[in-house]
Structure formats: structure tokens, C-alpha cells
JSON list of C-alpha atoms in Angstrom, two decimals:
[
{"chain": "N", "resi": 1, "resn": "UNK", "atom": "CA", "xyz": [105.39, 102.36, 144.20]},
{"chain": "N", "resi": 2, "resn": "UNK", "atom": "CA", "xyz": [104.28, 100.62, 141.00]},
{"chain": "N", "resi": 3, "resn": "UNK", "atom": "CA", "xyz": [104.46, 102.71, 137.83]},
{"chain": "N", "resi": 4, "resn": "UNK", "atom": "CA", "xyz": [101.22, 102.59, 135.84]},
{"chain": "N", "resi": 5, "resn": "UNK", "atom": "CA", "xyz": [100.78, 102.98, 132.09]},
{"chain": "N", "resi": 6, "resn": "UNK", "atom": "CA", "xyz": [99.27, 106.40, 132.76]},
{"chain": "N", "resi": 7, "resn": "UNK", "atom": "CA", "xyz": [102.42, 107.41, 134.68]},
{"chain": "N", "resi": 8, "resn": "UNK", "atom": "CA", "xyz": [104.66, 106.32, 131.78]},
{"chain": "N", "resi": 9, "resn": "UNK", "atom": "CA", "xyz": [102.57, 108.21, 129.23]},
{"chain": "N", "resi": 10, "resn": "UNK", "atom": "CA", "xyz": [102.53, 111.33, 131.39]},
{"chain": "N", "resi": 11, "resn": "UNK", "atom": "CA", "xyz": [106.32, 111.20, 131.85]},
{"chain": "N", "resi": 12, "resn": "UNK", "atom": "CA", "xyz": [107.00, 110.70, 128.14]},
{"chain": "N", "resi": 13, "resn": "UNK", "atom": "CA", "xyz": [104.75, 113.57, 127.18]},
{"chain": "N", "resi": 14, "resn": "UNK", "atom": "CA", "xyz": [106.54, 115.83, 129.67]},
{"chain": "N", "resi": 15, "resn": "UNK", "atom": "CA", "xyz": [109.89, 114.62, 128.33]},
{"chain": "N", "resi": 16, "resn": "UNK", "atom": "CA", "xyz": [108.86, 115.60, 124.80]},
{"chain": "N", "resi": 17, "resn": "UNK", "atom": "CA", "xyz": [107.87, 119.07, 126.01]},
{"chain": "N", "resi": 18, "resn": "UNK", "atom": "CA", "xyz": [111.20, 119.38, 127.88]},
{"chain": "N", "resi": 19, "resn": "UNK", "atom": "CA", "xyz": [113.23, 118.28, 124.84]},
{"chain": "N", "resi": 20, "resn": "UNK", "atom": "CA", "xyz": [111.42, 120.63, 122.51]},
{"chain": "N", "resi": 21, "resn": "UNK", "atom": "CA", "xyz": [111.92, 123.54, 124.89]},
{"chain": "N", "resi": 22, "resn": "UNK", "atom": "CA", "xyz": [115.63, 122.93, 125.60]},
{"chain": "N", "resi": 23, "resn": "UNK", "atom": "CA", "xyz": [116.64, 121.61, 122.15]},
{"chain": "N", "resi": 24, "resn": "UNK", "atom": "CA", "xyz": [119.99, 120.36, 123.50]},
{"chain": "N", "resi": 25, "resn": "UNK", "atom": "CA", "xyz": [120.31, 118.44, 126.77]},
{"chain": "N", "resi": 26, "resn": "UNK", "atom": "CA", "xyz": [121.88, 115.26, 128.19]},
{"chain": "N", "resi": 27, "resn": "UNK", "atom": "CA", "xyz": [120.57, 111.96, 129.49]},
{"chain": "N", "resi": 28, "resn": "UNK", "atom": "CA", "xyz": [121.92, 112.82, 132.96]},
{"chain": "N", "resi": 29, "resn": "UNK", "atom": "CA", "xyz": [119.99, 116.10, 132.97]},
{"chain": "N", "resi": 30, "resn": "UNK", "atom": "CA", "xyz": [116.82, 114.29, 131.90]},
{"chain": "N", "resi": 31, "resn": "UNK", "atom": "CA", "xyz": [117.24, 111.62, 134.58]},
{"chain": "N", "resi": 32, "resn": "UNK", "atom": "CA", "xyz": [117.60, 114.35, 137.20]},
{"chain": "N", "resi": 33, "resn": "UNK", "atom": "CA", "xyz": [114.72, 116.43, 135.84]},
{"chain": "N", "resi": 34, "resn": "UNK", "atom": "CA", "xyz": [112.26, 113.51, 135.83]},
{"chain": "N", "resi": 35, "resn": "UNK", "atom": "CA", "xyz": [113.72, 111.59, 138.80]},
{"chain": "N", "resi": 36, "resn": "UNK", "atom": "CA", "xyz": [114.19, 108.36, 136.87]},
{"chain": "N", "resi": 37, "resn": "UNK", "atom": "CA", "xyz": [117.13, 106.09, 136.02]},
{"chain": "N", "resi": 38, "resn": "UNK", "atom": "CA", "xyz": [119.35, 106.45, 132.97]},
{"chain": "N", "resi": 39, "resn": "UNK", "atom": "CA", "xyz": [117.95, 103.12, 131.78]},
{"chain": "N", "resi": 40, "resn": "UNK", "atom": "CA", "xyz": [114.43, 104.60, 131.81]},
{"chain": "N", "resi": 41, "resn": "UNK", "atom": "CA", "xyz": [115.58, 107.73, 129.98]},
{"chain": "N", "resi": 42, "resn": "UNK", "atom": "CA", "xyz": [117.34, 105.66, 127.31]},
{"chain": "N", "resi": 43, "resn": "UNK", "atom": "CA", "xyz": [114.27, 103.48, 126.85]},
{"chain": "N", "resi": 44, "resn": "UNK", "atom": "CA", "xyz": [112.07, 106.55, 126.35]},
{"chain": "N", "resi": 45, "resn": "UNK", "atom": "CA", "xyz": [114.60, 108.12, 123.99]},
{"chain": "N", "resi": 46, "resn": "UNK", "atom": "CA", "xyz": [114.65, 104.97, 121.87]},
{"chain": "N", "resi": 47, "resn": "UNK", "atom": "CA", "xyz": [110.95, 105.53, 121.11]},
{"chain": "N", "resi": 48, "resn": "UNK", "atom": "CA", "xyz": [111.52, 109.23, 120.30]},
{"chain": "N", "resi": 49, "resn": "UNK", "atom": "CA", "xyz": [114.45, 108.34, 118.02]},
{"chain": "N", "resi": 50, "resn": "UNK", "atom": "CA", "xyz": [112.29, 105.92, 116.03]},
{"chain": "N", "resi": 51, "resn": "UNK", "atom": "CA", "xyz": [109.83, 108.77, 115.49]},
{"chain": "N", "resi": 52, "resn": "UNK", "atom": "CA", "xyz": [112.61, 111.02, 114.17]},
{"chain": "N", "resi": 53, "resn": "UNK", "atom": "CA", "xyz": [112.19, 113.52, 117.01]},
{"chain": "N", "resi": 54, "resn": "UNK", "atom": "CA", "xyz": [115.64, 113.41, 118.63]},
{"chain": "N", "resi": 55, "resn": "UNK", "atom": "CA", "xyz": [119.28, 112.47, 118.07]},
{"chain": "N", "resi": 56, "resn": "UNK", "atom": "CA", "xyz": [121.12, 110.70, 120.89]},
{"chain": "N", "resi": 57, "resn": "UNK", "atom": "CA", "xyz": [124.91, 110.40, 120.86]},
{"chain": "N", "resi": 58, "resn": "UNK", "atom": "CA", "xyz": [127.09, 109.49, 123.87]},
{"chain": "N", "resi": 59, "resn": "UNK", "atom": "CA", "xyz": [124.72, 111.03, 126.38]},
{"chain": "N", "resi": 60, "resn": "UNK", "atom": "CA", "xyz": [123.91, 114.16, 124.38]},
{"chain": "N", "resi": 61, "resn": "UNK", "atom": "CA", "xyz": [120.32, 114.58, 123.25]},
{"chain": "N", "resi": 62, "resn": "UNK", "atom": "CA", "xyz": [119.24, 116.99, 120.52]},
{"chain": "N", "resi": 63, "resn": "UNK", "atom": "CA", "xyz": [115.66, 117.79, 119.51]},
{"chain": "N", "resi": 64, "resn": "UNK", "atom": "CA", "xyz": [115.23, 117.64, 115.72]},
{"chain": "N", "resi": 65, "resn": "UNK", "atom": "CA", "xyz": [111.46, 117.22, 115.51]},
{"chain": "N", "resi": 66, "resn": "UNK", "atom": "CA", "xyz": [109.90, 119.42, 112.88]},
{"chain": "N", "resi": 67, "resn": "UNK", "atom": "CA", "xyz": [106.90, 121.54, 113.69]},
{"chain": "N", "resi": 68, "resn": "UNK", "atom": "CA", "xyz": [103.81, 119.39, 113.33]},
{"chain": "N", "resi": 69, "resn": "UNK", "atom": "CA", "xyz": [101.17, 120.32, 110.79]},
{"chain": "N", "resi": 70, "resn": "UNK", "atom": "CA", "xyz": [98.24, 122.14, 112.32]},
{"chain": "N", "resi": 71, "resn": "UNK", "atom": "CA", "xyz": [95.78, 119.73, 113.90]},
{"chain": "N", "resi": 72, "resn": "UNK", "atom": "CA", "xyz": [92.90, 121.93, 112.84]},
{"chain": "N", "resi": 73, "resn": "UNK", "atom": "CA", "xyz": [89.93, 121.63, 110.51]},
{"chain": "N", "resi": 74, "resn": "UNK", "atom": "CA", "xyz": [89.15, 124.52, 108.17]},
{"chain": "N", "resi": 75, "resn": "UNK", "atom": "CA", "xyz": [85.76, 126.19, 108.51]},
{"chain": "N", "resi": 76, "resn": "UNK", "atom": "CA", "xyz": [84.74, 124.93, 105.07]},
{"chain": "N", "resi": 77, "resn": "UNK", "atom": "CA", "xyz": [85.60, 121.32, 105.92]},
{"chain": "N", "resi": 78, "resn": "UNK", "atom": "CA", "xyz": [84.12, 121.63, 109.40]},
{"chain": "N", "resi": 79, "resn": "UNK", "atom": "CA", "xyz": [80.61, 122.23, 108.12]},
{"chain": "N", "resi": 80, "resn": "UNK", "atom": "CA", "xyz": [80.82, 119.31, 105.69]},
{"chain": "N", "resi": 81, "resn": "UNK", "atom": "CA", "xyz": [82.29, 116.98, 108.32]},
{"chain": "N", "resi": 82, "resn": "UNK", "atom": "CA", "xyz": [79.64, 117.87, 110.89]},
{"chain": "N", "resi": 83, "resn": "UNK", "atom": "CA", "xyz": [76.85, 116.90, 108.49]},
{"chain": "N", "resi": 84, "resn": "UNK", "atom": "CA", "xyz": [78.67, 113.75, 107.35]},
{"chain": "N", "resi": 85, "resn": "UNK", "atom": "CA", "xyz": [79.31, 112.54, 110.90]},
{"chain": "N", "resi": 86, "resn": "UNK", "atom": "CA", "xyz": [75.76, 113.27, 112.06]},
{"chain": "N", "resi": 87, "resn": "UNK", "atom": "CA", "xyz": [74.36, 111.29, 109.13]},
{"chain": "N", "resi": 88, "resn": "UNK", "atom": "CA", "xyz": [76.84, 108.46, 109.73]},
{"chain": "N", "resi": 89, "resn": "UNK", "atom": "CA", "xyz": [75.72, 108.20, 113.36]},
{"chain": "N", "resi": 90, "resn": "UNK", "atom": "CA", "xyz": [72.42, 106.88, 112.02]},
{"chain": "N", "resi": 91, "resn": "UNK", "atom": "CA", "xyz": [70.45, 105.15, 114.75]},
{"chain": "N", "resi": 92, "resn": "UNK", "atom": "CA", "xyz": [73.36, 104.51, 117.10]},
{"chain": "N", "resi": 93, "resn": "UNK", "atom": "CA", "xyz": [72.22, 105.22, 120.64]},
{"chain": "N", "resi": 94, "resn": "UNK", "atom": "CA", "xyz": [75.49, 105.49, 122.59]},
{"chain": "N", "resi": 95, "resn": "UNK", "atom": "CA", "xyz": [78.29, 107.49, 121.02]},
{"chain": "N", "resi": 96, "resn": "UNK", "atom": "CA", "xyz": [81.89, 108.20, 122.08]},
{"chain": "N", "resi": 97, "resn": "UNK", "atom": "CA", "xyz": [83.50, 111.37, 120.70]},
{"chain": "N", "resi": 98, "resn": "UNK", "atom": "CA", "xyz": [87.22, 112.11, 121.09]},
{"chain": "N", "resi": 99, "resn": "UNK", "atom": "CA", "xyz": [88.79, 115.56, 121.46]},
{"chain": "N", "resi": 100, "resn": "UNK", "atom": "CA", "xyz": [88.68, 117.58, 118.23]},
{"chain": "N", "resi": 101, "resn": "UNK", "atom": "CA", "xyz": [87.77, 120.99, 116.77]},
{"chain": "N", "resi": 102, "resn": "UNK", "atom": "CA", "xyz": [84.28, 119.56, 116.11]},
{"chain": "N", "resi": 103, "resn": "UNK", "atom": "CA", "xyz": [83.64, 117.91, 119.45]},
{"chain": "N", "resi": 104, "resn": "UNK", "atom": "CA", "xyz": [81.80, 120.64, 121.35]},
{"chain": "N", "resi": 105, "resn": "UNK", "atom": "CA", "xyz": [79.29, 121.28, 118.56]},
{"chain": "N", "resi": 106, "resn": "UNK", "atom": "CA", "xyz": [79.00, 117.63, 117.60]},
{"chain": "N", "resi": 107, "resn": "UNK", "atom": "CA", "xyz": [78.36, 116.31, 121.11]},
{"chain": "N", "resi": 108, "resn": "UNK", "atom": "CA", "xyz": [75.60, 118.84, 121.75]},
{"chain": "N", "resi": 109, "resn": "UNK", "atom": "CA", "xyz": [73.89, 118.24, 118.41]},
{"chain": "N", "resi": 110, "resn": "UNK", "atom": "CA", "xyz": [73.94, 114.46, 118.88]},
{"chain": "N", "resi": 111, "resn": "UNK", "atom": "CA", "xyz": [72.67, 114.81, 122.46]},
{"chain": "N", "resi": 112, "resn": "UNK", "atom": "CA", "xyz": [69.85, 117.08, 121.25]},
{"chain": "N", "resi": 113, "resn": "UNK", "atom": "CA", "xyz": [68.85, 114.32, 118.81]},
{"chain": "N", "resi": 114, "resn": "UNK", "atom": "CA", "xyz": [68.48, 111.85, 121.68]},
{"chain": "N", "resi": 115, "resn": "UNK", "atom": "CA", "xyz": [71.86, 110.13, 121.54]},
{"chain": "N", "resi": 116, "resn": "UNK", "atom": "CA", "xyz": [73.63, 109.25, 124.78]},
{"chain": "N", "resi": 117, "resn": "UNK", "atom": "CA", "xyz": [77.06, 110.88, 124.27]},
{"chain": "N", "resi": 118, "resn": "UNK", "atom": "CA", "xyz": [80.34, 110.58, 126.16]},
{"chain": "N", "resi": 119, "resn": "UNK", "atom": "CA", "xyz": [83.47, 112.62, 125.41]},
{"chain": "N", "resi": 120, "resn": "UNK", "atom": "CA", "xyz": [86.89, 113.13, 126.96]},
{"chain": "N", "resi": 121, "resn": "UNK", "atom": "CA", "xyz": [86.83, 116.81, 126.01]},
{"chain": "N", "resi": 122, "resn": "UNK", "atom": "CA", "xyz": [85.74, 119.39, 128.56]},
{"chain": "N", "resi": 123, "resn": "UNK", "atom": "CA", "xyz": [82.50, 120.77, 127.11]},
{"chain": "N", "resi": 124, "resn": "UNK", "atom": "CA", "xyz": [80.04, 122.99, 128.91]},
{"chain": "N", "resi": 125, "resn": "UNK", "atom": "CA", "xyz": [76.27, 122.35, 129.04]},
{"chain": "N", "resi": 126, "resn": "UNK", "atom": "CA", "xyz": [74.25, 124.23, 126.45]},
{"chain": "N", "resi": 127, "resn": "UNK", "atom": "CA", "xyz": [71.80, 126.85, 127.59]},
{"chain": "N", "resi": 128, "resn": "UNK", "atom": "CA", "xyz": [68.29, 125.51, 127.42]},
{"chain": "N", "resi": 129, "resn": "UNK", "atom": "CA", "xyz": [69.21, 121.85, 127.90]},
{"chain": "N", "resi": 130, "resn": "UNK", "atom": "CA", "xyz": [66.40, 120.73, 130.20]},
{"chain": "N", "resi": 131, "resn": "UNK", "atom": "CA", "xyz": [66.98, 116.97, 130.12]},
{"chain": "N", "resi": 132, "resn": "UNK", "atom": "CA", "xyz": [69.99, 115.03, 131.35]},
{"chain": "N", "resi": 133, "resn": "UNK", "atom": "CA", "xyz": [70.24, 113.15, 128.06]},
{"chain": "N", "resi": 134, "resn": "UNK", "atom": "CA", "xyz": [70.77, 116.50, 126.33]},
{"chain": "N", "resi": 135, "resn": "UNK", "atom": "CA", "xyz": [74.04, 116.98, 128.21]},
{"chain": "N", "resi": 136, "resn": "UNK", "atom": "CA", "xyz": [77.12, 115.02, 127.05]},
{"chain": "N", "resi": 137, "resn": "UNK", "atom": "CA", "xyz": [78.74, 112.85, 129.73]},
{"chain": "N", "resi": 138, "resn": "UNK", "atom": "CA", "xyz": [82.40, 113.67, 130.45]},
{"chain": "N", "resi": 139, "resn": "UNK", "atom": "CA", "xyz": [84.83, 110.84, 131.10]},
{"chain": "N", "resi": 140, "resn": "UNK", "atom": "CA", "xyz": [86.57, 112.65, 133.94]},
{"chain": "N", "resi": 141, "resn": "UNK", "atom": "CA", "xyz": [90.25, 112.06, 134.70]},
{"chain": "N", "resi": 142, "resn": "UNK", "atom": "CA", "xyz": [93.36, 114.20, 134.58]},
{"chain": "N", "resi": 143, "resn": "UNK", "atom": "CA", "xyz": [92.92, 117.40, 132.61]},
{"chain": "N", "resi": 144, "resn": "UNK", "atom": "CA", "xyz": [95.34, 118.79, 130.05]},
{"chain": "N", "resi": 145, "resn": "UNK", "atom": "CA", "xyz": [95.35, 121.23, 127.14]},
{"chain": "N", "resi": 146, "resn": "UNK", "atom": "CA", "xyz": [95.60, 119.96, 123.58]},
{"chain": "N", "resi": 147, "resn": "UNK", "atom": "CA", "xyz": [95.84, 122.82, 121.11]},
{"chain": "N", "resi": 148, "resn": "UNK", "atom": "CA", "xyz": [92.74, 124.92, 121.85]},
{"chain": "N", "resi": 149, "resn": "UNK", "atom": "CA", "xyz": [90.86, 122.32, 123.92]},
{"chain": "N", "resi": 150, "resn": "UNK", "atom": "CA", "xyz": [90.89, 120.97, 127.45]},
{"chain": "N", "resi": 151, "resn": "UNK", "atom": "CA", "xyz": [90.71, 117.18, 127.54]},
{"chain": "N", "resi": 152, "resn": "UNK", "atom": "CA", "xyz": [90.62, 114.38, 130.07]},
{"chain": "N", "resi": 153, "resn": "UNK", "atom": "CA", "xyz": [93.10, 111.50, 130.00]},
{"chain": "N", "resi": 154, "resn": "UNK", "atom": "CA", "xyz": [94.54, 108.84, 132.32]},
{"chain": "N", "resi": 155, "resn": "UNK", "atom": "CA", "xyz": [93.11, 105.77, 134.04]},
{"chain": "N", "resi": 156, "resn": "UNK", "atom": "CA", "xyz": [89.80, 107.36, 135.04]},
{"chain": "N", "resi": 157, "resn": "UNK", "atom": "CA", "xyz": [89.09, 108.44, 131.45]},
{"chain": "N", "resi": 158, "resn": "UNK", "atom": "CA", "xyz": [90.09, 105.04, 130.07]},
{"chain": "N", "resi": 159, "resn": "UNK", "atom": "CA", "xyz": [87.91, 103.12, 132.52]},
{"chain": "N", "resi": 160, "resn": "UNK", "atom": "CA", "xyz": [84.93, 105.41, 131.87]},
{"chain": "N", "resi": 161, "resn": "UNK", "atom": "CA", "xyz": [85.22, 104.69, 128.15]},
{"chain": "N", "resi": 162, "resn": "UNK", "atom": "CA", "xyz": [85.52, 100.94, 128.72]},
{"chain": "N", "resi": 163, "resn": "UNK", "atom": "CA", "xyz": [82.31, 100.90, 130.78]},
{"chain": "N", "resi": 164, "resn": "UNK", "atom": "CA", "xyz": [80.25, 103.06, 128.42]},
{"chain": "N", "resi": 165, "resn": "UNK", "atom": "CA", "xyz": [79.15, 100.18, 126.11]},
{"chain": "N", "resi": 166, "resn": "UNK", "atom": "CA", "xyz": [79.29, 102.37, 122.99]},
{"chain": "N", "resi": 167, "resn": "UNK", "atom": "CA", "xyz": [77.52, 101.64, 119.72]},
{"chain": "N", "resi": 168, "resn": "UNK", "atom": "CA", "xyz": [79.73, 104.12, 117.86]},
{"chain": "N", "resi": 169, "resn": "UNK", "atom": "CA", "xyz": [83.04, 105.96, 118.34]},
{"chain": "N", "resi": 170, "resn": "UNK", "atom": "CA", "xyz": [83.87, 109.15, 116.44]},
{"chain": "N", "resi": 171, "resn": "UNK", "atom": "CA", "xyz": [87.66, 109.50, 116.62]},
{"chain": "N", "resi": 172, "resn": "UNK", "atom": "CA", "xyz": [89.82, 112.41, 115.49]},
{"chain": "N", "resi": 173, "resn": "UNK", "atom": "CA", "xyz": [93.24, 111.65, 113.97]},
{"chain": "N", "resi": 174, "resn": "UNK", "atom": "CA", "xyz": [96.00, 114.05, 112.91]},
{"chain": "N", "resi": 175, "resn": "UNK", "atom": "CA", "xyz": [97.99, 111.53, 110.85]},
{"chain": "N", "resi": 176, "resn": "UNK", "atom": "CA", "xyz": [96.99, 108.81, 108.38]},
{"chain": "N", "resi": 177, "resn": "UNK", "atom": "CA", "xyz": [99.75, 107.15, 106.36]},
{"chain": "N", "resi": 178, "resn": "UNK", "atom": "CA", "xyz": [100.07, 103.85, 104.50]},
{"chain": "N", "resi": 179, "resn": "UNK", "atom": "CA", "xyz": [101.32, 102.35, 107.78]},
{"chain": "N", "resi": 180, "resn": "UNK", "atom": "CA", "xyz": [99.65, 104.04, 110.70]},
{"chain": "N", "resi": 181, "resn": "UNK", "atom": "CA", "xyz": [96.74, 106.00, 112.12]},
{"chain": "N", "resi": 182, "resn": "UNK", "atom": "CA", "xyz": [98.23, 108.56, 114.52]},
{"chain": "N", "resi": 183, "resn": "UNK", "atom": "CA", "xyz": [97.68, 111.51, 116.87]},
{"chain": "N", "resi": 184, "resn": "UNK", "atom": "CA", "xyz": [99.90, 114.35, 118.07]},
{"chain": "N", "resi": 185, "resn": "UNK", "atom": "CA", "xyz": [100.26, 113.19, 121.70]},
{"chain": "N", "resi": 186, "resn": "UNK", "atom": "CA", "xyz": [100.49, 109.97, 123.67]},
{"chain": "N", "resi": 187, "resn": "UNK", "atom": "CA", "xyz": [97.48, 111.02, 125.74]},
{"chain": "N", "resi": 188, "resn": "UNK", "atom": "CA", "xyz": [95.28, 111.34, 122.67]},
{"chain": "N", "resi": 189, "resn": "UNK", "atom": "CA", "xyz": [96.58, 108.06, 121.27]},
{"chain": "N", "resi": 190, "resn": "UNK", "atom": "CA", "xyz": [95.61, 106.05, 124.35]},
{"chain": "N", "resi": 191, "resn": "UNK", "atom": "CA", "xyz": [92.14, 107.59, 124.51]},
{"chain": "N", "resi": 192, "resn": "UNK", "atom": "CA", "xyz": [91.53, 107.05, 120.78]},
{"chain": "N", "resi": 193, "resn": "UNK", "atom": "CA", "xyz": [92.73, 103.44, 120.92]},
{"chain": "N", "resi": 194, "resn": "UNK", "atom": "CA", "xyz": [90.49, 102.74, 123.92]},
{"chain": "N", "resi": 195, "resn": "UNK", "atom": "CA", "xyz": [87.48, 104.18, 122.08]},
{"chain": "N", "resi": 196, "resn": "UNK", "atom": "CA", "xyz": [88.28, 102.15, 118.96]},
{"chain": "N", "resi": 197, "resn": "UNK", "atom": "CA", "xyz": [88.61, 98.91, 120.93]},
{"chain": "N", "resi": 198, "resn": "UNK", "atom": "CA", "xyz": [85.42, 99.39, 122.94]},
{"chain": "N", "resi": 199, "resn": "UNK", "atom": "CA", "xyz": [82.87, 100.58, 120.38]},
{"chain": "N", "resi": 200, "resn": "UNK", "atom": "CA", "xyz": [80.90, 98.31, 118.07]},
{"chain": "N", "resi": 201, "resn": "UNK", "atom": "CA", "xyz": [81.51, 100.67, 115.15]},
{"chain": "N", "resi": 202, "resn": "UNK", "atom": "CA", "xyz": [84.20, 103.32, 114.60]},
{"chain": "N", "resi": 203, "resn": "UNK", "atom": "CA", "xyz": [84.42, 106.33, 112.30]},
{"chain": "N", "resi": 204, "resn": "UNK", "atom": "CA", "xyz": [87.72, 108.21, 112.11]},
{"chain": "N", "resi": 205, "resn": "UNK", "atom": "CA", "xyz": [87.74, 111.79, 110.83]},
{"chain": "N", "resi": 206, "resn": "UNK", "atom": "CA", "xyz": [90.97, 113.53, 109.87]},
{"chain": "N", "resi": 207, "resn": "UNK", "atom": "CA", "xyz": [92.67, 116.88, 110.39]},
{"chain": "N", "resi": 208, "resn": "UNK", "atom": "CA", "xyz": [93.29, 119.03, 107.32]},
{"chain": "N", "resi": 209, "resn": "UNK", "atom": "CA", "xyz": [96.88, 117.86, 106.88]},
{"chain": "N", "resi": 210, "resn": "UNK", "atom": "CA", "xyz": [96.51, 114.28, 108.09]},
{"chain": "N", "resi": 211, "resn": "UNK", "atom": "CA", "xyz": [96.67, 112.43, 104.76]},
{"chain": "N", "resi": 212, "resn": "UNK", "atom": "CA", "xyz": [100.07, 110.82, 104.09]},
{"chain": "N", "resi": 213, "resn": "UNK", "atom": "CA", "xyz": [101.46, 112.17, 107.37]},
{"chain": "N", "resi": 214, "resn": "UNK", "atom": "CA", "xyz": [102.49, 110.33, 110.54]},
{"chain": "N", "resi": 215, "resn": "UNK", "atom": "CA", "xyz": [101.98, 112.30, 113.74]},
{"chain": "N", "resi": 216, "resn": "UNK", "atom": "CA", "xyz": [103.99, 111.45, 116.86]},
{"chain": "N", "resi": 217, "resn": "UNK", "atom": "CA", "xyz": [101.89, 108.72, 118.48]},
{"chain": "N", "resi": 218, "resn": "UNK", "atom": "CA", "xyz": [100.30, 105.63, 116.97]},
{"chain": "N", "resi": 219, "resn": "UNK", "atom": "CA", "xyz": [96.65, 104.74, 117.50]},
{"chain": "N", "resi": 220, "resn": "UNK", "atom": "CA", "xyz": [96.78, 101.57, 115.43]},
{"chain": "N", "resi": 221, "resn": "UNK", "atom": "CA", "xyz": [98.54, 100.07, 112.42]},
{"chain": "N", "resi": 222, "resn": "UNK", "atom": "CA", "xyz": [96.57, 100.71, 109.26]},
{"chain": "N", "resi": 223, "resn": "UNK", "atom": "CA", "xyz": [96.13, 97.02, 108.39]},
{"chain": "N", "resi": 224, "resn": "UNK", "atom": "CA", "xyz": [94.31, 96.53, 111.70]},
{"chain": "N", "resi": 225, "resn": "UNK", "atom": "CA", "xyz": [91.64, 99.13, 110.98]},
{"chain": "N", "resi": 226, "resn": "UNK", "atom": "CA", "xyz": [89.38, 96.44, 109.53]},
{"chain": "N", "resi": 227, "resn": "UNK", "atom": "CA", "xyz": [85.91, 97.84, 109.04]},
{"chain": "N", "resi": 228, "resn": "UNK", "atom": "CA", "xyz": [86.74, 101.26, 110.47]},
{"chain": "N", "resi": 229, "resn": "UNK", "atom": "CA", "xyz": [85.44, 104.05, 108.24]},
{"chain": "N", "resi": 230, "resn": "UNK", "atom": "CA", "xyz": [87.89, 106.91, 107.62]},
{"chain": "N", "resi": 231, "resn": "UNK", "atom": "CA", "xyz": [86.58, 110.30, 106.51]},
{"chain": "N", "resi": 232, "resn": "UNK", "atom": "CA", "xyz": [89.14, 112.71, 105.07]}
]
């Protein structure tokens, strides 16, 4: 059976969780655990090594990844960011919003203002919403937990985003260095990159500790951001 990009991302994310939990393992144990070849394990480890997450020596694998900075937004910043992002949305009619601490509030407020909103975060309808356009559209897809939120990812989510014809994407990033714009997981990275590539305009808003930090997974190289607006 053909392995899809979604399958690879899912496996690598599970490998990271396995490595972090076990700290010390071997390539043979990983191959057995994930039912893949040693060549596949070594290829995945090469990417983790480049990120400074593991050491690999003669079949032994050791997790050395430091604890990531909190991917949260302080209450004080949250209120300022909400107002800034709502103003920046301007007259854009169709808006994509990625998973973030702001997403639930932001999607409902934009929908209440008449915007057509799609998000990959699992948000519940607000009480009193009596029109369909007051309810954010969910991408659907496979569901997973990121920090305190449940979010959709995978091929269904990606295709939903591609077919949304968005005027604006509001994307959350947990790392923003001189080289890269990044997120904490591969799932988030793929969703964010898809939103960036398929919206006419993109605004990136950052976690509290994102400046001068590279999280695990790249969204895009910084020099390719072009006209993307970044709000710290």
C-alpha cells in the first residue's frame, strides 16, 4: 500500500513522542515498534538529528531535546492580539484560522461580523448563533490534541483548506528566527503551510516565546515570507 505524506507525518510525530518517552532506545526497537525498515528509521532520525532532538550512534538513539517553550499567549497579550487581528482582517470575506489559544474566540467574533471562517481547530457553536454564517466551518480530518486544543490534520484537512478560496489566513507560530518560521509539531506545520500557500493574504501571530526561537517543524524559510505580516 502506498505511503502518503500524511502517513509519514503521523509516523514521525509518533516517533518523536516515543523517543521523548523512552529517552534511550535503538533503531531496531524503533523499526519493530513502528513496523518499518531500518532505512526508514534512519531517514527519520536524520531529520530529528538536524533539529538537535536526538543523538544516534551505532544503532543507539538518545533523546536530547530540551523542553520547548510554552506555546501559549499571556492574557495581557491575548487581548491586544485579538483586537489587532480583528482590525487587520479588514474587509476580507473568507478567513482561515489555524489552531491557537485565540482561535475559538477569534473565529466566533469574525463569524459574528459576517466573515466566512474556516478553522482546523475543534470549536463548538456559540449559543445564540441563528445563522449558518455565524458558525465557523471546521476542516474535518484526523483529530489530535495540541497542548490544550483539539485540532484536525491530515489529507481531509489539507484538501478542505485548498478548496476554501481564502482571502486571508491567520496563522499561529511558536518559533520565529532569522532563518525560519516554525511550529511545535509536523501536523501544525503542514496545516500552516497549506493555509499560507492558499490564501491571498497571510498574517502570522506569535506565541509569547517565539521570537529568536526555532520550534521543531518548519513552516517556511524566513526569506520566503514575502509580504506576510508577522505580529509579535
